Amino acid sequence: MTSERPLAGKVALVTGASRGLGRATALEFAQAGAFVVATARSVEGRSTQPQLPGTTVNETVRQLEAAGGQGLALACDHTDPAQVEALMAEIRTRFGKLDLLVNNAWGGHDPVDEATRGREVWEEPPEQLRNMLLGGAYSDFLTSLSALREVMTGLGLILCTTWHTEEPPGWLPYEVSKAAKNRFVYALGHKLRARGVPVIGVAPGWMRTELMELHHTPQELQGQTETPHYAARGMVALAGDPDAGRFSGQILDVGELVDLYGFTDLDGRQPHWFQERQQRRSP
């Protein structure tokens, strides 16, 4: 293992890797030397976001292989226990182990979209919270426990991408669903303390993902926005830190990771989006 390839010899599972943060994480982990099992519902010929061409898990693996990495694209809906169990059986057969798990699968905004929310909290579509809990905490729960049972037999690391709950709170179902994810990180980290498997949440800032660029103007995305590679590089740093266990059960903002490990975004910048947002909101 070298400083340029700190994850050499590791097998990593990155869920929700067809686009956005999942794709960036798969690319960055592969560049750091890991063999990446990339999963998503969006596969060749069947995408959950057909308006975004090329955003499939197959394209993610083609990109990381073109850059010299190694990976495998597999279809999986991480809210379906049978599909998750089949995925772990495939990993066990092919590799016999899993060293790193990144719970990034989401899909909590579909089929109900943020634009459908009501002006009053009682007008929220009832499916919205259900979708977000399934796509968030439930997905992380299923995947983590199956991985621990089937393939994470030795020491490993579980990372969950999430979001800080804010003050004052934002969109009600979103805040509730992210609070559930964050409590899952804390509780599972506590349960696995004796086993030596850290569980850490990573909260990115305002990312310029494919969906964000579709729904926002370039002017709106200026300033402290960041590429998905920024948070992905923070997760590489965590995965390569032999003392990462000191953060188990915590939610770390990407700005905090930058201060610890000193990485940059693709453009060389080091935005601290969440901290600056909170400072602006403070009375």
Protein backbone atom coordinates (compact mmCIF):
# COMPACT_ATOMS: atom_id res chain seq x y z
CA MET A 1 0.00 0.00 0.00
CA THR A 2 1.31 3.46 -0.90
CA SER A 3 0.19 6.97 -0.07
CA GLU A 4 -0.97 7.31 -3.68
CA ARG A 5 -3.03 4.11 -3.44
CA PRO A 6 -4.05 3.92 0.24
CA LEU A 7 -6.89 1.48 -0.47
CA ALA A 8 -4.86 -1.05 -2.49
CA GLY A 9 -6.04 -4.60 -1.83
CA LYS A 10 -9.38 -3.45 -0.40
CA VAL A 11 -12.79 -4.49 -1.73
CA ALA A 12 -15.32 -1.66 -1.48
CA LEU A 13 -19.07 -1.65 -2.06
CA VAL A 14 -20.46 1.74 -3.11
CA THR A 15 -24.26 1.81 -3.31
CA GLY A 16 -26.20 4.25 -5.46
CA ALA A 17 -23.17 4.63 -7.73
CA SER A 18 -24.89 5.52 -11.02
CA ARG A 19 -24.37 9.30 -10.65
CA GLY A 20 -23.71 12.11 -8.21
CA LEU A 21 -21.83 11.36 -5.01
CA GLY A 22 -22.02 7.60 -5.55
CA ARG A 23 -20.32 7.81 -8.93
CA ALA A 24 -17.65 10.18 -7.62
CA THR A 25 -17.01 7.89 -4.65
CA ALA A 26 -16.63 4.84 -6.89
CA LEU A 27 -14.15 6.73 -9.10
CA GLU A 28 -12.13 8.09 -6.17
CA PHE A 29 -12.03 4.74 -4.34
CA ALA A 30 -10.86 2.99 -7.51
CA GLN A 31 -8.19 5.62 -8.06
CA ALA A 32 -7.04 5.00 -4.48
CA GLY A 33 -6.54 1.32 -5.32
CA ALA A 34 -9.74 -0.39 -4.14
CA PHE A 35 -11.67 -2.88 -6.24
CA VAL A 36 -15.09 -1.23 -6.36
CA VAL A 37 -18.38 -3.09 -6.49
CA ALA A 38 -20.72 -0.37 -7.74
CA THR A 39 -24.46 -0.89 -7.39
CA ALA A 40 -27.58 1.04 -8.36
CA ARG A 41 -31.09 0.62 -9.73
CA SER A 42 -30.03 2.53 -12.86
CA VAL A 43 -28.39 0.04 -15.22
CA GLU A 44 -27.85 -0.08 -18.96
CA GLY A 45 -31.22 0.27 -20.69
CA ARG A 46 -33.11 0.94 -17.45
CA SER A 47 -32.47 4.23 -15.67
CA THR A 48 -34.44 5.81 -12.84
CA GLN A 49 -33.56 9.22 -14.34
CA PRO A 50 -33.88 8.78 -18.13
CA GLN A 51 -33.60 12.56 -18.64
CA LEU A 52 -29.94 12.23 -17.57
CA PRO A 53 -28.23 10.17 -20.27
CA GLY A 54 -25.21 8.14 -19.24
CA THR A 55 -26.06 8.02 -15.55
CA THR A 56 -26.00 4.27 -15.05
CA VAL A 57 -23.81 2.12 -12.85
CA ASN A 58 -22.37 0.49 -15.99
CA GLU A 59 -21.12 3.87 -17.19
CA THR A 60 -19.57 4.49 -13.76
CA VAL A 61 -17.52 1.30 -14.01
CA ARG A 62 -16.49 2.10 -17.59
CA GLN A 63 -15.20 5.45 -16.38
CA LEU A 64 -13.20 4.05 -13.48
CA GLU A 65 -11.73 1.31 -15.66
CA ALA A 66 -10.75 3.88 -18.31
CA ALA A 67 -8.86 5.70 -15.54
CA GLY A 68 -6.97 2.52 -14.63
CA GLY A 69 -9.19 1.28 -11.80
CA GLN A 70 -10.99 -2.00 -11.24
CA GLY A 71 -14.69 -2.42 -10.65
CA LEU A 72 -17.84 -4.42 -11.13
CA ALA A 73 -21.32 -3.03 -11.91
CA LEU A 74 -24.28 -4.83 -10.36
CA ALA A 75 -27.97 -3.96 -10.29
CA CYS A 76 -29.47 -3.73 -6.81
CA ASP A 77 -32.43 -2.03 -5.18
CA HIS A 78 -31.15 -1.63 -1.63
CA THR A 79 -34.68 -1.41 -0.21
CA ASP A 80 -35.33 -5.02 -1.30
CA PRO A 81 -34.00 -7.62 1.19
CA ALA A 82 -33.84 -10.37 -1.44
CA GLN A 83 -31.75 -8.25 -3.81
CA VAL A 84 -29.41 -7.19 -1.01
CA GLU A 85 -28.91 -10.79 0.10
CA ALA A 86 -28.21 -11.84 -3.49
CA LEU A 87 -25.67 -9.03 -3.80
CA MET A 88 -23.81 -10.15 -0.68
CA ALA A 89 -23.78 -13.75 -1.92
CA GLU A 90 -22.22 -12.51 -5.17
CA ILE A 91 -19.56 -10.56 -3.26
CA ARG A 92 -18.82 -13.56 -1.04
CA THR A 93 -18.46 -15.87 -4.07
CA ARG A 94 -16.23 -13.49 -6.05
CA PHE A 95 -14.08 -11.95 -3.31
CA GLY A 96 -14.70 -13.77 -0.03
CA LYS A 97 -14.72 -10.50 1.89
CA LEU A 98 -15.80 -6.85 1.98
CA ASP A 99 -13.52 -4.25 3.56
CA LEU A 100 -15.41 -1.00 2.91
CA LEU A 101 -19.12 -0.25 2.63
CA VAL A 102 -20.39 3.15 1.50
CA ASN A 103 -24.15 3.42 2.04
CA ASN A 104 -25.02 6.09 -0.51
CA ALA A 105 -28.18 4.75 -2.21
CA TRP A 106 -31.05 7.22 -1.85
CA GLY A 107 -33.91 7.71 -4.31
CA GLY A 108 -35.97 9.28 -1.54
CA HIS A 109 -37.24 12.02 -3.82
CA ASP A 110 -38.98 9.66 -6.25
CA PRO A 111 -41.69 9.09 -7.26
CA VAL A 112 -42.90 12.08 -5.20
CA ASP A 113 -40.85 15.19 -5.97
CA GLU A 114 -39.93 18.09 -3.68
CA ALA A 115 -41.95 20.37 -5.96
CA THR A 116 -45.16 18.59 -4.90
CA ARG A 117 -44.87 19.55 -1.25
CA GLY A 118 -47.64 21.64 0.19
CA ARG A 119 -47.43 25.12 1.58
CA GLU A 120 -48.51 23.81 5.00
CA VAL A 121 -46.99 20.79 6.73
CA TRP A 122 -50.33 18.96 6.78
CA GLU A 123 -50.44 19.18 2.99
CA GLU A 124 -47.32 17.03 2.54
CA PRO A 125 -47.93 13.92 0.36
CA PRO A 126 -48.01 10.99 2.84
CA GLU A 127 -45.77 8.88 0.57
CA GLN A 128 -42.92 11.37 0.85
CA LEU A 129 -41.65 10.40 4.29
CA ARG A 130 -42.19 6.72 3.54
CA ASN A 131 -40.07 6.97 0.39
CA MET A 132 -37.33 8.84 2.20
CA LEU A 133 -37.20 6.44 5.14
CA LEU A 134 -37.08 3.46 2.78
CA GLY A 135 -34.45 5.03 0.54
CA GLY A 136 -32.39 6.26 3.48
CA ALA A 137 -32.26 4.64 6.92
CA TYR A 138 -33.99 1.40 5.88
CA SER A 139 -31.67 0.94 2.91
CA ASP A 140 -28.62 1.57 5.10
CA PHE A 141 -29.99 -0.82 7.74
CA LEU A 142 -30.59 -3.66 5.28
CA THR A 143 -27.28 -3.30 3.50
CA SER A 144 -25.12 -2.87 6.59
CA LEU A 145 -26.59 -5.79 8.51
CA SER A 146 -26.42 -8.10 5.50
CA ALA A 147 -22.81 -7.09 4.86
CA LEU A 148 -21.87 -7.66 8.50
CA ARG A 149 -23.55 -11.05 8.50
CA GLU A 150 -22.24 -12.31 5.17
CA VAL A 151 -18.98 -10.66 4.08
CA MET A 152 -17.55 -8.22 6.64
CA THR A 153 -16.13 -11.02 8.75
CA GLY A 154 -12.95 -9.18 9.74
CA LEU A 155 -12.21 -5.55 10.43
CA GLY A 156 -13.92 -3.10 8.10
CA LEU A 157 -15.44 0.34 7.80
CA ILE A 158 -19.01 1.47 7.14
CA LEU A 159 -19.62 4.98 5.80
CA CYS A 160 -23.08 6.48 5.36
CA THR A 161 -23.62 9.60 3.28
CA THR A 162 -26.14 11.86 4.96
CA TRP A 163 -26.96 15.47 5.81
CA HIS A 164 -26.75 17.50 8.97
CA THR A 165 -30.13 18.27 10.46
CA GLU A 166 -30.28 22.04 10.57
CA GLU A 167 -31.47 24.82 12.83
CA PRO A 168 -34.00 26.03 12.02
CA PRO A 169 -35.18 22.75 10.44
CA GLY A 170 -35.93 22.61 6.74
CA TRP A 171 -38.33 20.42 4.76
CA LEU A 172 -40.18 18.23 7.29
CA PRO A 173 -39.96 14.72 5.72
CA TYR A 174 -36.37 15.31 4.63
CA GLU A 175 -35.32 16.42 8.12
CA VAL A 176 -37.04 13.41 9.73
CA SER A 177 -35.48 10.95 7.27
CA LYS A 178 -31.97 12.34 7.71
CA ALA A 179 -32.36 12.33 11.49
CA ALA A 180 -33.17 8.61 11.22
CA LYS A 181 -30.03 8.00 9.14
CA ASN A 182 -27.90 9.93 11.61
CA ARG A 183 -29.28 8.05 14.60
CA PHE A 184 -28.64 4.79 12.73
CA VAL A 185 -24.97 5.77 12.37
CA TYR A 186 -24.74 6.51 16.08
CA ALA A 187 -26.56 3.35 17.20
CA LEU A 188 -24.79 0.94 14.85
CA GLY A 189 -21.43 2.48 15.71
CA HIS A 190 -22.18 1.87 19.38
CA LYS A 191 -23.22 -1.74 18.76
CA LEU A 192 -20.08 -2.50 16.72
CA ARG A 193 -17.59 -0.81 19.03
CA ALA A 194 -16.33 -4.10 20.50
CA ARG A 195 -16.08 -5.64 17.04
CA GLY A 196 -13.84 -2.85 15.77
CA VAL A 197 -15.95 -1.83 12.77
CA PRO A 198 -16.33 1.97 12.73
CA VAL A 199 -19.59 3.45 11.40
CA ILE A 200 -19.26 7.07 10.30
CA GLY A 201 -21.65 9.50 8.63
CA VAL A 202 -20.33 11.94 6.04
CA ALA A 203 -22.34 15.07 5.25
CA PRO A 204 -21.46 16.88 2.01
CA GLY A 205 -22.26 20.49 1.26
CA TRP A 206 -24.28 21.75 -1.70
CA MET A 207 -23.04 19.51 -4.50
CA ARG A 208 -23.17 20.21 -8.22
CA THR A 209 -24.65 16.83 -9.14
CA GLU A 210 -26.29 16.05 -12.46
CA LEU A 211 -29.75 16.55 -10.95
CA MET A 212 -28.76 19.83 -9.29
CA GLU A 213 -27.39 21.17 -12.56
CA LEU A 214 -30.62 20.14 -14.28
CA HIS A 215 -32.81 22.08 -11.84
CA HIS A 216 -30.62 25.10 -11.03
CA THR A 217 -29.00 27.82 -13.12
CA PRO A 218 -25.21 28.24 -13.24
CA GLN A 219 -25.66 31.48 -11.27
CA GLU A 220 -27.47 29.62 -8.49
CA LEU A 221 -24.65 27.07 -8.30
CA GLN A 222 -21.87 29.60 -7.93
CA GLY A 223 -20.10 30.36 -4.68
CA GLN A 224 -19.62 27.68 -2.05
CA THR A 225 -21.02 24.77 -4.07
CA GLU A 226 -18.75 21.79 -4.55
CA THR A 227 -18.36 18.80 -6.84
CA PRO A 228 -19.29 15.33 -5.53
CA HIS A 229 -15.59 14.45 -5.67
CA TYR A 230 -14.98 16.71 -2.68
CA ALA A 231 -16.93 14.53 -0.24
CA ALA A 232 -15.70 11.40 -2.04
CA ARG A 233 -12.11 12.42 -1.38
CA GLY A 234 -12.99 12.91 2.27
CA MET A 235 -14.29 9.34 2.40
CA VAL A 236 -11.09 8.05 0.78
CA ALA A 237 -9.14 9.84 3.51
CA LEU A 238 -11.31 8.29 6.22
CA ALA A 239 -11.02 4.82 4.67
CA GLY A 240 -7.24 5.14 4.61
CA ASP A 241 -6.98 6.36 8.20
CA PRO A 242 -5.99 3.49 10.56
CA ASP A 243 -7.42 5.51 13.44
CA ALA A 244 -10.80 6.23 11.81
CA GLY A 245 -12.50 4.40 14.66
CA ARG A 246 -12.18 7.48 16.84
CA PHE A 247 -15.02 8.97 14.78
CA SER A 248 -17.37 5.99 14.98
CA GLY A 249 -20.98 6.98 15.56
CA GLN A 250 -20.36 10.58 14.49
CA ILE A 251 -21.58 12.69 11.56
CA LEU A 252 -18.65 14.55 10.01
CA ASP A 253 -19.11 17.51 7.74
CA VAL A 254 -16.85 17.57 4.67
CA GLY A 255 -15.31 20.80 5.94
CA GLU A 256 -14.28 18.97 9.11
CA LEU A 257 -12.65 16.25 7.02
CA VAL A 258 -10.78 18.88 5.01
CA ASP A 259 -9.39 20.34 8.22
CA LEU A 260 -8.26 16.85 9.28
CA TYR A 261 -6.82 15.55 6.02
CA GLY A 262 -6.14 18.56 3.79
CA PHE A 263 -7.63 17.37 0.49
CA THR A 264 -9.15 19.71 -2.11
CA ASP A 265 -11.99 19.71 -4.60
CA LEU A 266 -11.28 19.20 -8.31
CA ASP A 267 -10.62 22.92 -8.75
CA GLY A 268 -8.21 23.09 -5.80
CA ARG A 269 -10.69 24.89 -3.53
CA GLN A 270 -11.61 23.90 0.04
CA PRO A 271 -15.14 25.19 0.67
CA HIS A 272 -16.67 24.89 4.15
CA TRP A 273 -20.26 25.16 3.00
CA PHE A 274 -22.14 23.92 6.04
CA GLN A 275 -20.17 25.87 8.62
CA GLU A 276 -20.51 29.10 6.65
CA ARG A 277 -24.23 28.49 6.10
CA GLN A 278 -24.77 28.01 9.83
CA GLN A 279 -22.76 31.15 10.65
CA ARG A 280 -24.95 33.18 8.30
CA ARG A 281 -28.07 31.82 9.98
CA SER A 282 -26.87 32.51 13.52
CA PRO A 283 -28.52 35.54 15.19
